[in-house]
GROMACS .gro file of C-alpha atoms in nm:
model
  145
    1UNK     CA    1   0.000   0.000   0.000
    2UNK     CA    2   0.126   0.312  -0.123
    3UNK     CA    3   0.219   0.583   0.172
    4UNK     CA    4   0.030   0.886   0.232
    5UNK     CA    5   0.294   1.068   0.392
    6UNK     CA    6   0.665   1.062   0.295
    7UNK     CA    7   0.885   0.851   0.523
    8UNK     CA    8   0.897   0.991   0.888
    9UNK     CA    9   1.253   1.063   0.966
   10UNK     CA   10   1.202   1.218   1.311
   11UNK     CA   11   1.086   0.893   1.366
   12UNK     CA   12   1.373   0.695   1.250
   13UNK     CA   13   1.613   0.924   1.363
   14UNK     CA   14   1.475   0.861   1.747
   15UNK     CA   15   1.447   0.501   1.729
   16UNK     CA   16   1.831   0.449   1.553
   17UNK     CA   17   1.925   0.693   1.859
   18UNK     CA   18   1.742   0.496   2.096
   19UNK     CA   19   1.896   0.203   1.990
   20UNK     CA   20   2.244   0.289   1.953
   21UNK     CA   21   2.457   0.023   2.209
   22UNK     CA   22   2.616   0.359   2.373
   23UNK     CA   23   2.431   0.552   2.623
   24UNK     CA   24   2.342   0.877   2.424
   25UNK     CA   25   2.265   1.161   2.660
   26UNK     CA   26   1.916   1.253   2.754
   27UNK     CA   27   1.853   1.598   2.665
   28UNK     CA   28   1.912   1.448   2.270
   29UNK     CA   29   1.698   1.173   2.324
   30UNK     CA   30   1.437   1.428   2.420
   31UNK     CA   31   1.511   1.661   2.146
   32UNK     CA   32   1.481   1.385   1.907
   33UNK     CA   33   1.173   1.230   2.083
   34UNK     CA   34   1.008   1.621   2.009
   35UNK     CA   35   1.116   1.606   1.709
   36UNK     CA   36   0.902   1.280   1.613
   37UNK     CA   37   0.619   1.429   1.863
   38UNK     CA   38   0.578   1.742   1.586
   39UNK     CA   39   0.577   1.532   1.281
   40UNK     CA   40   0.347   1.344   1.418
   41UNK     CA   41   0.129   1.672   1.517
   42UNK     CA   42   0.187   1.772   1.186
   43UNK     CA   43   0.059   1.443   1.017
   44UNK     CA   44  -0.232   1.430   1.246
   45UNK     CA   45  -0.332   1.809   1.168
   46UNK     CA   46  -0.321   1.713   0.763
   47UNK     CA   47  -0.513   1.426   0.811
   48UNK     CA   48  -0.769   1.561   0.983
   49UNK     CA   49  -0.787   1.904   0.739
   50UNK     CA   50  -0.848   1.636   0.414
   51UNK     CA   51  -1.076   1.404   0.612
   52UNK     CA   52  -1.390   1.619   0.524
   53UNK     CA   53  -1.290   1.613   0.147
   54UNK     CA   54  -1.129   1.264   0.142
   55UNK     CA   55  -1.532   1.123   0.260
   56UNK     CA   56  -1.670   1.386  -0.002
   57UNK     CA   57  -1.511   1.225  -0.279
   58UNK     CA   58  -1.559   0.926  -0.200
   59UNK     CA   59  -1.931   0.950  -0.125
   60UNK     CA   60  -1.953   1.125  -0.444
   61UNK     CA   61  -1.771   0.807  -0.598
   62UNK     CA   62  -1.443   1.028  -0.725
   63UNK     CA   63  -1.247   0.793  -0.513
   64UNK     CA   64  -1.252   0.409  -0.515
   65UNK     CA   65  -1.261   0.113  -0.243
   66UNK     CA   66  -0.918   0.041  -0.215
   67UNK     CA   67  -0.769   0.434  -0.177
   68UNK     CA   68  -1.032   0.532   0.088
   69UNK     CA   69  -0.912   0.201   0.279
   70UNK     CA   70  -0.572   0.318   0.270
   71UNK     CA   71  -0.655   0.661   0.426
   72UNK     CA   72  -0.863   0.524   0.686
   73UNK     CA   73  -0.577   0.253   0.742
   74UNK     CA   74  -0.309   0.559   0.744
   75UNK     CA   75  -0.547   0.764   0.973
   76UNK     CA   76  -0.559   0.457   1.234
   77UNK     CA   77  -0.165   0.420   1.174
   78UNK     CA   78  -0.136   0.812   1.297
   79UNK     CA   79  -0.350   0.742   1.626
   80UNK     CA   80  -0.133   0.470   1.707
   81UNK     CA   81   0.180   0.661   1.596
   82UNK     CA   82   0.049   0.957   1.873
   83UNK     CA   83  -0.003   0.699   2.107
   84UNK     CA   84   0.325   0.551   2.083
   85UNK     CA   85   0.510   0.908   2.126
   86UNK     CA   86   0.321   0.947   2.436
   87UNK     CA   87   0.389   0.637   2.606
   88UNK     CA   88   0.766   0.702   2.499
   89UNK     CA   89   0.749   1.034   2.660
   90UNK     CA   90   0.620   0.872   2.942
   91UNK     CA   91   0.856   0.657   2.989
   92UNK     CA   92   1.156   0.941   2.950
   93UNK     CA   93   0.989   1.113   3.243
   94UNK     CA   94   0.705   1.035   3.438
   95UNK     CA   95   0.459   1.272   3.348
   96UNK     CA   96   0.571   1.422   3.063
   97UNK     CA   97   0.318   1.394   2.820
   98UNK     CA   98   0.098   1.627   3.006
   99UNK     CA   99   0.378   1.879   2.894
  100UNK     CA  100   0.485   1.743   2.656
  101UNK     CA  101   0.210   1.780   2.333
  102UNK     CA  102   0.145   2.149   2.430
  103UNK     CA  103   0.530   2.198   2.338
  104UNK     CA  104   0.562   1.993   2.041
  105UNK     CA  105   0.255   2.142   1.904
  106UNK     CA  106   0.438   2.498   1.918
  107UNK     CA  107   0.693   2.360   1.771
  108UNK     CA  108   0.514   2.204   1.505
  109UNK     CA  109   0.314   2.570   1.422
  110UNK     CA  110   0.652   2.764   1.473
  111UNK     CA  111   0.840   2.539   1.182
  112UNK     CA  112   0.525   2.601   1.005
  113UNK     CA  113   0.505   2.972   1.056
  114UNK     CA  114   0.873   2.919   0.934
  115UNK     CA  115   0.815   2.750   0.595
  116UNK     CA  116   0.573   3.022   0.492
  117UNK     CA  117   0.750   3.273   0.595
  118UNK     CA  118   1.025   3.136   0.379
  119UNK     CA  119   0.800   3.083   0.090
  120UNK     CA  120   0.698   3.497   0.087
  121UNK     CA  121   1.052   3.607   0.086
  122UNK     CA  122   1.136   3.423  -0.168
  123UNK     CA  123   0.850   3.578  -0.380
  124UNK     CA  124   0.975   3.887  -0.245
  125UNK     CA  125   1.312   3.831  -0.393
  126UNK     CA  126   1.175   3.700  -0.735
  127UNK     CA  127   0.909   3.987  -0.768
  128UNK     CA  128   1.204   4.202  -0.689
  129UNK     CA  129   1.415   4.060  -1.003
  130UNK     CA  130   1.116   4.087  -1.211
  131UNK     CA  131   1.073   4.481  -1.094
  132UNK     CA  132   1.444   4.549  -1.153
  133UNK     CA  133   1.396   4.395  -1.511
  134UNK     CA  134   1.072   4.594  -1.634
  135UNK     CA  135   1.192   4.917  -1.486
  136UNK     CA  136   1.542   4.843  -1.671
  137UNK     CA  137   1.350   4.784  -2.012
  138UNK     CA  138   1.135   5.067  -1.940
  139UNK     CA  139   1.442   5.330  -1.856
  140UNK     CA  140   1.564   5.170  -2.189
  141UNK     CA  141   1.288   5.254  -2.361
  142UNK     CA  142   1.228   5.578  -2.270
  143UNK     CA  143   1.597   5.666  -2.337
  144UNK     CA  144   1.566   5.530  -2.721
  145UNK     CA  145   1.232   5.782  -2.751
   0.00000   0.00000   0.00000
């Protein structure tokens, strides 16, 4: 079954780290652990934004069998994958996860603040280029007439 989502590497990444035969210190293993906690936010937040169109379509019979099984399959996959993160934050520190979502959800808005952030200055820079360029050709212009 084809993924939904690209491969988690936040995910990876903690479990290689967890797994490593030397001790690695616990403020990474937390870092990591958040990291994995905000992809998993962040997958859970999609999910639940294309839910409402995913049923349209396939109510509407846009979509077939087989696809809207492997959403609702991914969808349970996600619960599970929150479920896990919690129980591993639990078992970092006792009590954790209490603290724990409201801070990896920040983190997960923050990077997503980020990336559109990123995305208007760089059409800020291009729009700028294309300004420069008309304004050249139109200086050029007008010194020709």
């Amino acid at each position: 079954m084809d993924s939904i989502f690209t491969e988690n590497l936040s995910k990876r990444m903690y479990l290689d780290l967890k797994q490593l035969e030397q001790k690695v210190n616990d403020k990474v293993l937390k870092a990591a652990l958040m990291r994995r906690g905000a992809e998993s936010i962040r997958r859970t937040l999609k999910l639940r934004e294309i839910t409402p169109h995913f049923l349209a379509l396939y109510q509407q019979g846009s979509i077939g069998d087989e696809l809207f099984k492997n959403f609702e399959i991914h969808s349970r996959l996600q619960e599970e994958e929150l479920k896990e993160v919690a129980m591993e934050a639990e078992s970092i520190q006792q009590g954790w996860a209490t603290t724990f979502f409201p801070i990896v959800q920040e983190i997960c808005f923050n990077e997503a603040l980020r990336r559109r952030l990123n995305v208007l200055d760089d059409r800020g820079v291009e729009l700028n280029k294309l300004w420069n360029g008309l304004h050249a050709t139109a200086t050029a212009t007008a010194a020709e007439l």
